[in-house]
PDB file of C-alpha atoms in Angstrom:
ATOM      1  CA  MET A   1     -19.413 -18.877  -9.573  1.00 86.00           C
ATOM      2  CA  LYS A   2     -20.665 -16.747  -6.696  1.00 93.00           C
ATOM      3  CA  ALA A   3     -19.203 -13.262  -6.593  1.00 94.00           C
ATOM      4  CA  GLY A   4     -19.556 -10.309  -4.265  1.00 95.00           C
ATOM      5  CA  VAL A   5     -18.626  -6.812  -5.451  1.00 93.00           C
ATOM      6  CA  ILE A   6     -17.623  -3.970  -3.133  1.00 93.00           C
ATOM      7  CA  CYS A   7     -18.121  -0.604  -4.885  1.00 89.00           C
ATOM      8  CA  ASN A   8     -16.764   2.432  -3.097  1.00 81.00           C
ATOM      9  CA  PRO A   9     -19.144   5.285  -4.033  1.00 70.00           C
ATOM     10  CA  LYS A  10     -16.502   7.799  -2.900  1.00 63.00           C
ATOM     11  CA  SER A  11     -13.777   6.543  -5.250  1.00 56.00           C
ATOM     12  CA  HIS A  12     -12.575   9.066  -7.793  1.00 47.00           C
ATOM     13  CA  GLN A  13     -14.137   7.448 -10.870  1.00 52.00           C
ATOM     14  CA  ASN A  14     -17.258   6.198  -9.085  1.00 50.00           C
ATOM     15  CA  ARG A  15     -18.398   9.734  -8.274  1.00 47.00           C
ATOM     16  CA  THR A  16     -19.820   9.945 -11.804  1.00 47.00           C
ATOM     17  CA  GLY A  17     -22.802   7.939 -10.503  1.00 46.00           C
ATOM     18  CA  HIS A  18     -22.562   4.734 -12.524  1.00 47.00           C
ATOM     19  CA  ILE A  19     -23.403   2.648  -9.440  1.00 45.00           C
ATOM     20  CA  ALA A  20     -26.633   2.522  -7.437  1.00 38.00           C
ATOM     21  CA  PHE A  21     -26.406   4.838  -4.443  1.00 36.00           C
ATOM     22  CA  GLY A  22     -29.918   4.381  -3.123  1.00 36.00           C
ATOM     23  CA  THR A  23     -29.556   0.936  -1.534  1.00 39.00           C
ATOM     24  CA  PRO A  24     -26.648  -0.977  -0.038  1.00 39.00           C
ATOM     25  CA  PHE A  25     -27.229  -3.942  -2.378  1.00 40.00           C
ATOM     26  CA  ARG A  26     -28.425  -4.406  -5.912  1.00 45.00           C
ATOM     27  CA  SER A  27     -28.570  -7.357  -8.311  1.00 45.00           C
ATOM     28  CA  PHE A  28     -25.979  -7.441 -11.058  1.00 52.00           C
ATOM     29  CA  ALA A  29     -26.523  -8.489 -14.668  1.00 54.00           C
ATOM     30  CA  SER A  30     -24.656 -11.765 -14.149  1.00 67.00           C
ATOM     31  CA  PRO A  31     -26.328 -14.565 -12.164  1.00 74.00           C
ATOM     32  CA  GLY A  32     -24.807 -15.201  -8.739  1.00 84.00           C
ATOM     33  CA  VAL A  33     -23.256 -11.715  -8.493  1.00 89.00           C
ATOM     34  CA  VAL A  34     -24.249  -9.186  -5.832  1.00 89.00           C
ATOM     35  CA  VAL A  35     -22.955  -5.606  -5.617  1.00 89.00           C
ATOM     36  CA  ALA A  36     -22.717  -3.675  -2.337  1.00 90.00           C
ATOM     37  CA  THR A  37     -21.917   0.016  -1.816  1.00 89.00           C
ATOM     38  CA  PRO A  38     -21.039   0.369   1.891  1.00 90.00           C
ATOM     39  CA  ARG A  39     -20.374   3.933   3.012  1.00 86.00           C
ATOM     40  CA  THR A  40     -18.738   3.225   6.394  1.00 89.00           C
ATOM     41  CA  ARG A  41     -16.245   0.673   7.631  1.00 88.00           C
ATOM     42  CA  ASP A  42     -18.857  -0.888   9.908  1.00 92.00           C
ATOM     43  CA  GLU A  43     -21.168  -1.295   6.905  1.00 93.00           C
ATOM     44  CA  LEU A  44     -18.244  -2.826   5.024  1.00 94.00           C
ATOM     45  CA  THR A  45     -17.748  -5.420   7.772  1.00 95.00           C
ATOM     46  CA  GLY A  46     -21.437  -6.357   7.621  1.00 95.00           C
ATOM     47  CA  VAL A  47     -21.311  -6.761   3.847  1.00 95.00           C
ATOM     48  CA  LEU A  48     -18.211  -8.948   4.015  1.00 96.00           C
ATOM     49  CA  LEU A  49     -19.794 -11.152   6.686  1.00 96.00           C
ATOM     50  CA  GLY A  50     -22.811 -11.580   4.386  1.00 95.00           C
ATOM     51  CA  PHE A  51     -20.548 -12.526   1.469  1.00 96.00           C
ATOM     52  CA  ALA A  52     -18.756 -15.089   3.657  1.00 96.00           C
ATOM     53  CA  ARG A  53     -22.076 -16.640   4.743  1.00 95.00           C
ATOM     54  CA  ASP A  54     -23.063 -16.880   1.075  1.00 93.00           C
ATOM     55  CA  GLY A  55     -19.830 -18.722   0.312  1.00 95.00           C
ATOM     56  CA  ILE A  56     -18.616 -16.442  -2.472  1.00 95.00           C
ATOM     57  CA  ASP A  57     -15.815 -17.687  -4.726  1.00 95.00           C
ATOM     58  CA  LEU A  58     -14.723 -14.229  -5.891  1.00 96.00           C
ATOM     59  CA  LEU A  59     -14.522 -10.846  -4.154  1.00 97.00           C
ATOM     60  CA  VAL A  60     -14.361  -7.859  -6.525  1.00 95.00           C
ATOM     61  CA  ILE A  61     -13.098  -4.546  -5.120  1.00 95.00           C
ATOM     62  CA  ASP A  62     -14.166  -1.507  -7.173  1.00 92.00           C
ATOM     63  CA  GLY A  63     -12.065   1.325  -5.736  1.00 91.00           C
ATOM     64  CA  GLY A  64      -8.531   2.581  -5.186  1.00 90.00           C
ATOM     65  CA  ASP A  65      -5.690   1.505  -2.923  1.00 92.00           C
ATOM     66  CA  GLY A  66      -7.474   2.858   0.168  1.00 92.00           C
ATOM     67  CA  THR A  67     -10.562   0.770  -0.560  1.00 94.00           C
ATOM     68  CA  VAL A  68      -8.382  -2.310  -1.027  1.00 96.00           C
ATOM     69  CA  ARG A  69      -6.669  -1.613   2.294  1.00 96.00           C
ATOM     70  CA  ASP A  70      -9.974  -1.274   4.151  1.00 95.00           C
ATOM     71  CA  VAL A  71     -11.417  -4.441   2.606  1.00 96.00           C
ATOM     72  CA  LEU A  72      -8.310  -6.542   3.323  1.00 97.00           C
ATOM     73  CA  THR A  73      -8.117  -5.197   6.878  1.00 96.00           C
ATOM     74  CA  ARG A  74     -11.770  -5.982   7.650  1.00 94.00           C
ATOM     75  CA  ALA A  75     -11.832  -9.278   5.718  1.00 95.00           C
ATOM     76  CA  GLY A  76      -8.771 -10.777   7.404  1.00 90.00           C
ATOM     77  CA  THR A  77     -10.662 -11.693  10.561  1.00 89.00           C
ATOM     78  CA  ILE A  78     -13.495 -13.167   8.470  1.00 94.00           C
ATOM     79  CA  TRP A  79     -11.661 -15.446   6.038  1.00 94.00           C
ATOM     80  CA  GLY A  80      -8.441 -16.043   8.002  1.00 88.00           C
ATOM     81  CA  ASP A  81      -6.172 -18.226   5.852  1.00 89.00           C
ATOM     82  CA  ASP A  82      -8.919 -19.305   3.413  1.00 92.00           C
ATOM     83  CA  TRP A  83      -9.594 -16.270   1.212  1.00 95.00           C
ATOM     84  CA  PRO A  84     -11.731 -16.201  -1.909  1.00 97.00           C
ATOM     85  CA  ARG A  85      -9.984 -14.946  -5.031  1.00 98.00           C
ATOM     86  CA  ILE A  86      -9.922 -11.151  -5.320  1.00 98.00           C
ATOM     87  CA  ALA A  87     -10.268  -8.967  -8.420  1.00 97.00           C
ATOM     88  CA  ILE A  88      -9.417  -5.267  -8.477  1.00 96.00           C
ATOM     89  CA  VAL A  89     -11.361  -2.766 -10.604  1.00 93.00           C
ATOM     90  CA  PRO A  90      -9.190   0.377 -10.277  1.00 91.00           C
ATOM     91  CA  SER A  91     -11.335   3.476  -9.762  1.00 86.00           C
ATOM     92  CA  GLY A  92      -9.382   5.415  -7.130  1.00 80.00           C
ATOM     93  CA  LYS A  93      -6.989   8.339  -7.164  1.00 79.00           C
ATOM     94  CA  THR A  94      -4.131   5.870  -6.678  1.00 81.00           C
ATOM     95  CA  ASN A  95      -4.175   2.281  -7.926  1.00 88.00           C
ATOM     96  CA  ALA A  96      -0.682   0.956  -7.192  1.00 91.00           C
ATOM     97  CA  LEU A  97      -1.855  -2.617  -6.583  1.00 95.00           C
ATOM     98  CA  ALA A  98      -3.728  -2.707  -9.885  1.00 95.00           C
ATOM     99  CA  LEU A  99      -0.615  -1.460 -11.682  1.00 93.00           C
ATOM    100  CA  ASP A 100       1.478  -4.144  -9.982  1.00 95.00           C
ATOM    101  CA  LEU A 101      -1.011  -6.803 -11.086  1.00 97.00           C
ATOM    102  CA  GLY A 102      -1.092  -5.524 -14.668  1.00 96.00           C
ATOM    103  CA  VAL A 103      -4.776  -4.556 -14.434  1.00 95.00           C
ATOM    104  CA  PRO A 104      -5.606  -1.795 -16.975  1.00 93.00           C
ATOM    105  CA  ALA A 105      -7.072   1.481 -15.758  1.00 88.00           C
ATOM    106  CA  ASP A 106     -10.277   0.919 -17.747  1.00 88.00           C
ATOM    107  CA  TRP A 107     -10.896  -2.637 -16.530  1.00 90.00           C
ATOM    108  CA  THR A 108     -14.576  -3.330 -15.827  1.00 87.00           C
ATOM    109  CA  ILE A 109     -16.419  -5.631 -13.450  1.00 87.00           C
ATOM    110  CA  GLU A 110     -17.564  -7.683 -16.442  1.00 88.00           C
ATOM    111  CA  GLN A 111     -13.959  -8.169 -17.591  1.00 91.00           C
ATOM    112  CA  ALA A 112     -12.885  -9.117 -14.063  1.00 92.00           C
ATOM    113  CA  LEU A 113     -15.624 -11.761 -13.910  1.00 91.00           C
ATOM    114  CA  ALA A 114     -14.541 -13.143 -17.287  1.00 93.00           C
ATOM    115  CA  ALA A 115     -10.889 -13.345 -16.194  1.00 96.00           C
ATOM    116  CA  ALA A 116     -11.921 -15.126 -12.999  1.00 96.00           C
ATOM    117  CA  ALA A 117     -13.966 -17.644 -15.003  1.00 94.00           C
ATOM    118  CA  ALA A 118     -10.839 -18.293 -17.106  1.00 96.00           C
ATOM    119  CA  ASN A 119      -8.771 -18.850 -13.914  1.00 96.00           C
ATOM    120  CA  HIS A 120      -6.305 -16.039 -14.604  1.00 97.00           C
ATOM    121  CA  SER A 121      -4.677 -15.198 -11.277  1.00 97.00           C
ATOM    122  CA  VAL A 122      -1.400 -14.471  -9.498  1.00 97.00           C
ATOM    123  CA  GLU A 123      -0.432 -14.561  -5.833  1.00 96.00           C
ATOM    124  CA  ARG A 124       0.420 -11.548  -3.693  1.00 96.00           C
ATOM    125  CA  ARG A 125       0.981 -11.155   0.053  1.00 96.00           C
ATOM    126  CA  PRO A 126      -0.148  -7.886   1.671  1.00 97.00           C
ATOM    127  CA  VAL A 127       1.849  -6.208   4.406  1.00 96.00           C
ATOM    128  CA  GLU A 128       0.273  -6.935   7.796  1.00 96.00           C
ATOM    129  CA  ILE A 129       0.765  -4.397  10.602  1.00 96.00           C
ATOM    130  CA  GLU A 130      -0.096  -5.414  14.152  1.00 95.00           C
ATOM    131  CA  ARG A 131      -0.176  -3.003  17.066  1.00 92.00           C
ATOM    132  CA  ARG A 132       1.383  -4.598  20.106  1.00 84.00           C
ATOM    133  CA  ASP A 133      -0.720  -2.564  22.548  1.00 80.00           C
ATOM    134  CA  ASP A 134      -4.160  -3.639  21.299  1.00 79.00           C
ATOM    135  CA  ALA A 135      -3.557  -6.394  18.694  1.00 73.00           C
ATOM    136  CA  ALA A 136      -5.342  -4.340  15.999  1.00 80.00           C
ATOM    137  CA  VAL A 137      -4.237  -5.427  12.517  1.00 93.00           C
ATOM    138  CA  LEU A 138      -4.032  -3.435   9.289  1.00 96.00           C
ATOM    139  CA  ARG A 139      -3.380  -4.899   5.831  1.00 97.00           C
ATOM    140  CA  GLY A 140      -2.115  -3.039   2.785  1.00 96.00           C
ATOM    141  CA  PHE A 141       0.759  -2.938   0.345  1.00 95.00           C
ATOM    142  CA  LEU A 142       2.881   0.189   0.930  1.00 92.00           C
ATOM    143  CA  PHE A 143       4.019   1.272   4.418  1.00 94.00           C
ATOM    144  CA  GLY A 144       6.068   4.364   5.095  1.00 90.00           C
ATOM    145  CA  THR A 145       7.158   6.702   7.856  1.00 91.00           C
ATOM    146  CA  GLY A 146       9.436   9.698   8.251  1.00 86.00           C
ATOM    147  CA  ALA A 147       9.502  11.938   5.161  1.00 82.00           C
ATOM    148  CA  PHE A 148       7.027   9.593   3.452  1.00 84.00           C
ATOM    149  CA  VAL A 149       4.262  11.009   5.670  1.00 85.00           C
ATOM    150  CA  SER A 150       4.917  14.560   4.485  1.00 78.00           C
ATOM    151  CA  ALA A 151       5.333  13.428   0.872  1.00 74.00           C
ATOM    152  CA  THR A 152       1.961  11.658   0.984  1.00 74.00           C
ATOM    153  CA  ALA A 153       0.341  14.846   2.313  1.00 67.00           C
ATOM    154  CA  LEU A 154       1.827  16.670  -0.685  1.00 59.00           C
ATOM    155  CA  ALA A 155       0.390  14.059  -3.065  1.00 57.00           C
ATOM    156  CA  GLN A 156      -3.048  14.515  -1.526  1.00 57.00           C
ATOM    157  CA  ARG A 157      -2.800  18.267  -2.111  1.00 52.00           C
ATOM    158  CA  THR A 158      -2.084  17.610  -5.773  1.00 44.00           C
ATOM    159  CA  HIS A 159      -5.306  15.550  -5.903  1.00 42.00           C
ATOM    160  CA  ARG A 160      -7.235  18.631  -4.842  1.00 45.00           C
ATOM    161  CA  VAL A 161      -5.905  20.569  -7.842  1.00 37.00           C
ATOM    162  CA  GLY A 162      -6.716  17.776 -10.290  1.00 39.00           C
ATOM    163  CA  ALA A 163      -3.496  15.718 -10.450  1.00 35.00           C
ATOM    164  CA  PHE A 164      -3.891  11.959 -10.050  1.00 37.00           C
ATOM    165  CA  HIS A 165      -2.045   8.663 -10.479  1.00 43.00           C
ATOM    166  CA  GLY A 166       1.530   9.020 -11.822  1.00 44.00           C
ATOM    167  CA  VAL A 167       1.270  12.799 -12.179  1.00 40.00           C
ATOM    168  CA  ALA A 168       0.490  13.196  -8.481  1.00 44.00           C
ATOM    169  CA  VAL A 169       3.345  10.866  -7.522  1.00 50.00           C
ATOM    170  CA  SER A 170       5.819  12.763  -9.711  1.00 46.00           C
ATOM    171  CA  LEU A 171       4.778  16.209  -8.435  1.00 44.00           C
ATOM    172  CA  ALA A 172       4.909  15.175  -4.779  1.00 51.00           C
ATOM    173  CA  LEU A 173       8.252  13.414  -5.224  1.00 56.00           C
ATOM    174  CA  GLY A 174       9.823  16.396  -6.941  1.00 53.00           C
ATOM    175  CA  TRP A 175       8.634  18.834  -4.273  1.00 49.00           C
ATOM    176  CA  ALA A 176       9.767  16.545  -1.436  1.00 60.00           C
ATOM    177  CA  VAL A 177      13.255  16.205  -2.913  1.00 57.00           C
ATOM    178  CA  ALA A 178      13.524  19.972  -3.399  1.00 52.00           C
ATOM    179  CA  GLN A 179      12.420  20.672   0.180  1.00 58.00           C
ATOM    180  CA  THR A 180      14.991  18.187   1.471  1.00 60.00           C
ATOM    181  CA  ILE A 181      17.922  19.345  -0.645  1.00 55.00           C
ATOM    182  CA  PHE A 182      17.458  23.056   0.001  1.00 52.00           C
ATOM    183  CA  GLY A 183      16.131  22.896   3.572  1.00 56.00           C
ATOM    184  CA  ARG A 184      18.086  23.425   6.752  1.00 59.00           C
ATOM    185  CA  ALA A 185      19.528  20.425   8.574  1.00 59.00           C
ATOM    186  CA  SER A 186      17.035  21.078  11.391  1.00 58.00           C
ATOM    187  CA  SER A 187      14.005  21.303   9.081  1.00 65.00           C
ATOM    188  CA  GLN A 188      11.167  18.798   9.292  1.00 68.00           C
ATOM    189  CA  TRP A 189      12.233  17.271   5.983  1.00 67.00           C
ATOM    190  CA  ARG A 190      15.888  16.697   6.879  1.00 71.00           C
ATOM    191  CA  ALA A 191      15.824  16.018  10.630  1.00 77.00           C
ATOM    192  CA  GLY A 192      14.001  12.690  10.296  1.00 83.00           C
ATOM    193  CA  GLU A 193      12.133  10.645  12.900  1.00 89.00           C
ATOM    194  CA  HIS A 194      13.503   8.515  15.709  1.00 94.00           C
ATOM    195  CA  ILE A 195      13.089   4.884  14.676  1.00 95.00           C
ATOM    196  CA  LYS A 196      13.791   1.769  16.685  1.00 97.00           C
ATOM    197  CA  LEU A 197      13.802  -1.172  14.308  1.00 96.00           C
ATOM    198  CA  ARG A 198      14.776  -4.810  14.375  1.00 96.00           C
ATOM    199  CA  ALA A 199      14.277  -6.685  11.104  1.00 95.00           C
ATOM    200  CA  ALA A 200      14.671 -10.431  10.578  1.00 94.00           C
ATOM    201  CA  LEU A 201      16.225 -10.712   7.133  1.00 94.00           C
ATOM    202  CA  ALA A 202      14.710 -13.026   4.538  1.00 92.00           C
ATOM    203  CA  ASP A 203      15.926 -16.627   4.326  1.00 80.00           C
ATOM    204  CA  GLY A 204      17.503 -16.521   7.778  1.00 83.00           C
ATOM    205  CA  ARG A 205      20.353 -14.189   6.767  1.00 83.00           C
ATOM    206  CA  GLY A 206      20.576 -12.533  10.170  1.00 91.00           C
ATOM    207  CA  GLU A 207      18.954  -9.279  11.238  1.00 92.00           C
ATOM    208  CA  VAL A 208      19.264  -5.514  11.012  1.00 93.00           C
ATOM    209  CA  ALA A 209      18.909  -3.223  14.033  1.00 95.00           C
ATOM    210  CA  VAL A 210      18.375   0.562  14.056  1.00 95.00           C
ATOM    211  CA  ASP A 211      17.911   2.884  17.044  1.00 96.00           C
ATOM    212  CA  ASP A 212      18.433   6.407  15.717  1.00 94.00           C
ATOM    213  CA  ARG A 213      16.912   9.154  13.607  1.00 93.00           C
ATOM    214  CA  ARG A 214      16.140   8.215  10.020  1.00 93.00           C
ATOM    215  CA  TYR A 215      14.889  10.326   7.120  1.00 87.00           C
ATOM    216  CA  LEU A 216      12.687   7.644   5.593  1.00 88.00           C
ATOM    217  CA  LEU A 217      11.532   4.075   6.016  1.00 91.00           C
ATOM    218  CA  LEU A 218       9.526   2.250   3.344  1.00 90.00           C
ATOM    219  CA  ALA A 219       8.269  -1.329   3.301  1.00 94.00           C
ATOM    220  CA  SER A 220       6.244  -3.024   0.576  1.00 94.00           C
ATOM    221  CA  THR A 221       5.340  -6.381  -0.935  1.00 96.00           C
ATOM    222  CA  LEU A 222       4.515  -4.866  -4.337  1.00 94.00           C
ATOM    223  CA  ASN A 223       6.718  -5.974  -7.214  1.00 94.00           C
ATOM    224  CA  ARG A 224       6.201  -2.768  -9.240  1.00 91.00           C
ATOM    225  CA  LEU A 225       5.453   0.824  -8.224  1.00 88.00           C
ATOM    226  CA  PRO A 226       3.870   3.712 -10.174  1.00 83.00           C
ATOM    227  CA  VAL A 227       5.763   5.629 -12.910  1.00 77.00           C
ATOM    228  CA  GLY A 228       8.484   2.987 -12.983  1.00 85.00           C
ATOM    229  CA  LEU A 229       9.949   3.856  -9.569  1.00 86.00           C
ATOM    230  CA  LYS A 230      12.285   1.198  -8.116  1.00 92.00           C
ATOM    231  CA  PRO A 231      13.285   2.409  -4.643  1.00 89.00           C
ATOM    232  CA  PHE A 232      13.778  -1.201  -3.475  1.00 92.00           C
ATOM    233  CA  GLY A 233      16.066  -2.120  -6.369  1.00 93.00           C
ATOM    234  CA  THR A 234      15.390  -4.929  -8.833  1.00 93.00           C
ATOM    235  CA  PRO A 235      11.642  -5.792  -8.853  1.00 92.00           C
ATOM    236  CA  ARG A 236      11.033  -8.998  -6.911  1.00 93.00           C
ATOM    237  CA  ALA A 237       8.600 -10.751  -4.613  1.00 93.00           C
ATOM    238  CA  GLY A 238       8.705 -10.585  -0.823  1.00 95.00           C
ATOM    239  CA  MET A 239       8.709  -7.786   1.747  1.00 97.00           C
ATOM    240  CA  LYS A 240      11.308  -5.177   0.869  1.00 95.00           C
ATOM    241  CA  LEU A 241      12.653  -2.314   2.989  1.00 95.00           C
ATOM    242  CA  LEU A 242      14.359   0.983   2.251  1.00 92.00           C
ATOM    243  CA  VAL A 243      15.920   2.886   5.166  1.00 94.00           C
ATOM    244  CA  VAL A 244      17.539   6.302   4.577  1.00 92.00           C
ATOM    245  CA  ASP A 245      19.795   8.061   7.089  1.00 92.00           C
ATOM    246  CA  ALA A 246      18.945  11.526   8.417  1.00 88.00           C
ATOM    247  CA  PRO A 247      19.825  13.983   7.129  1.00 87.00           C
ATOM    248  CA  PRO A 248      20.094  12.285   3.728  1.00 87.00           C
ATOM    249  CA  ARG A 249      23.427  12.781   1.978  1.00 88.00           C
ATOM    250  CA  ARG A 250      24.212  13.651  -1.638  1.00 89.00           C
ATOM    251  CA  MET A 251      20.568  13.524  -2.718  1.00 84.00           C
ATOM    252  CA  ILE A 252      21.159  15.112  -6.112  1.00 86.00           C
ATOM    253  CA  ARG A 253      23.299  12.119  -7.032  1.00 91.00           C
ATOM    254  CA  ALA A 254      21.469   9.528  -4.952  1.00 89.00           C
ATOM    255  CA  VAL A 255      17.834  10.084  -5.940  1.00 86.00           C
ATOM    256  CA  PRO A 256      18.161   9.233  -9.659  1.00 87.00           C
ATOM    257  CA  LEU A 257      20.173   6.106  -8.807  1.00 92.00           C
ATOM    258  CA  LEU A 258      17.769   5.076  -6.074  1.00 87.00           C
ATOM    259  CA  LEU A 259      14.567   5.528  -8.043  1.00 86.00           C
ATOM    260  CA  SER A 260      15.938   3.818 -11.152  1.00 92.00           C
ATOM    261  CA  GLY A 261      16.707   0.662  -9.173  1.00 93.00           C
ATOM    262  CA  SER A 262      20.498   0.980  -9.266  1.00 95.00           C
ATOM    263  CA  GLU A 263      22.317  -1.657  -7.211  1.00 93.00           C
ATOM    264  CA  SER A 264      25.407   0.546  -6.806  1.00 95.00           C
ATOM    265  CA  PRO A 265      27.269  -0.137  -3.510  1.00 95.00           C
ATOM    266  CA  TRP A 266      27.681   3.645  -3.269  1.00 96.00           C
ATOM    267  CA  LEU A 267      24.030   3.974  -2.229  1.00 95.00           C
ATOM    268  CA  ASP A 268      24.422   1.661   0.740  1.00 95.00           C
ATOM    269  CA  ALA A 269      27.659   3.355   1.799  1.00 95.00           C
ATOM    270  CA  SER A 270      25.918   6.759   1.615  1.00 95.00           C
ATOM    271  CA  GLY A 271      23.039   5.754   3.914  1.00 94.00           C
ATOM    272  CA  TYR A 272      20.443   4.445   1.424  1.00 94.00           C
ATOM    273  CA  ARG A 273      20.035   0.863   2.601  1.00 95.00           C
ATOM    274  CA  ARG A 274      17.776  -1.855   1.193  1.00 95.00           C
ATOM    275  CA  PHE A 275      16.804  -5.147   2.804  1.00 94.00           C
ATOM    276  CA  ASP A 276      14.487  -8.102   2.229  1.00 96.00           C
ATOM    277  CA  ALA A 277      12.780  -9.003   5.501  1.00 96.00           C
ATOM    278  CA  ASP A 278      10.549 -11.730   6.922  1.00 95.00           C
ATOM    279  CA  ALA A 279       9.397  -9.574   9.856  1.00 95.00           C
ATOM    280  CA  ILE A 280       9.994  -6.146  11.375  1.00 96.00           C
ATOM    281  CA  ASP A 281       9.628  -4.986  14.969  1.00 97.00           C
ATOM    282  CA  LEU A 282       9.295  -1.201  14.862  1.00 97.00           C
ATOM    283  CA  THR A 283       8.793   1.574  17.404  1.00 97.00           C
ATOM    284  CA  ILE A 284       8.077   5.088  16.082  1.00 95.00           C
ATOM    285  CA  ASP A 285       6.856   8.211  17.835  1.00 92.00           C
ATOM    286  CA  GLY A 286       5.639   9.837  14.617  1.00 91.00           C
ATOM    287  CA  ASP A 287       2.832   8.796  12.299  1.00 92.00           C
ATOM    288  CA  PHE A 288       2.975   6.262   9.487  1.00 93.00           C
ATOM    289  CA  ILE A 289       1.193   5.843   6.167  1.00 91.00           C
ATOM    290  CA  LEU A 290      -0.404   2.676   4.846  1.00 93.00           C
ATOM    291  CA  ASP A 291      -1.734   2.928   1.288  1.00 91.00           C
ATOM    292  CA  GLY A 292      -2.422   6.641   1.557  1.00 85.00           C
ATOM    293  CA  GLU A 293      -4.006   6.690   5.040  1.00 90.00           C
ATOM    294  CA  ILE A 294      -2.263   8.221   8.061  1.00 91.00           C
ATOM    295  CA  TYR A 295      -2.120   6.306  11.357  1.00 94.00           C
ATOM    296  CA  PRO A 296      -0.512   7.105  14.727  1.00 94.00           C
ATOM    297  CA  GLY A 297       2.807   5.439  15.486  1.00 93.00           C
ATOM    298  CA  GLY A 298       3.680   3.178  18.399  1.00 94.00           C
ATOM    299  CA  ASP A 299       4.999  -0.362  18.831  1.00 95.00           C
ATOM    300  CA  LEU A 300       4.365  -2.266  15.603  1.00 96.00           C
ATOM    301  CA  ARG A 301       4.982  -5.726  14.197  1.00 96.00           C
ATOM    302  CA  ILE A 302       5.153  -5.802  10.384  1.00 96.00           C
ATOM    303  CA  ARG A 303       5.236  -8.971   8.306  1.00 96.00           C
ATOM    304  CA  PRO A 304       3.890 -10.441   5.052  1.00 96.00           C
ATOM    305  CA  ALA A 305       0.283 -11.581   5.469  1.00 95.00           C
ATOM    306  CA  THR A 306      -1.447 -14.730   4.192  1.00 94.00           C
ATOM    307  CA  PRO A 307      -1.057 -15.128   0.397  1.00 96.00           C
ATOM    308  CA  ILE A 308      -4.081 -14.088  -1.656  1.00 97.00           C
ATOM    309  CA  ARG A 309      -4.911 -15.030  -5.261  1.00 97.00           C
ATOM    310  CA  PHE A 310      -5.638 -11.912  -7.315  1.00 98.00           C
ATOM    311  CA  VAL A 311      -7.427 -12.137 -10.655  1.00 98.00           C
ATOM    312  CA  VAL A 312      -5.483 -10.650 -13.589  1.00 97.00           C
ATOM    313  CA  PRO A 313      -6.303 -10.126 -17.289  1.00 95.00           C
TER     314      PRO A 313
END
């Protein structure tokens, strides 16, 4: 088995210096395995092209959700519809994909290689975001706009004071809810963003159209989210959406129901709407977040990407 390993030297756990920083490549203890530590996205593209020329069977990503996003975005134009298997070694501040896959926080490269040799894998489809103005494509697993942008900024502040993973998510969520509940209707938290959306529902069940201000829009292909949150309802495969009216109503009652996965019709009637979608056409003036990174809005096409086999324990 030929394997290529991408180690992000900037990932939270990798800053302890257990990887080689002096050269972009180094030999690994296992035969046929090469480790790269690219520091820029252009270097990352070069490394991935080298792995493709070598015909690797397994791509190991040692980093967090942001590293996974960058690798999938750059690798999509290289492998197209014929991806190698991918293993995640979670070493970032957030590792939502690893949690969804059931990969333990202390998983090592050696364990990932052993699981790949034993053919342990599951299929996941990233979210693919295409800009209509320049055809640039991003790939990740959790998209959000509206209040999600501000909430993500809060989570990143908690990182700076030493809170990570589920703790950071919980702190940011609690502060965002408090700001929304107690803020004025005209505040940044409550006023929302203008969203123009047309979503083709899964299995040909029609479509949903929105052209108004909305507090929040989330889309994800993850089955599970950190700290047991279930904003999309019952965990399931496929691309799922949550759209919340602005200003959000009855949040004190709604938030516990929403985050616990309640299927109560009251949520939908109160402006907390969930959908399963095959594709989304979206126009937003504000920014959006993909796996922790902020990007400018515009005219976007969002859909599930090519299925990828991910190695699991």
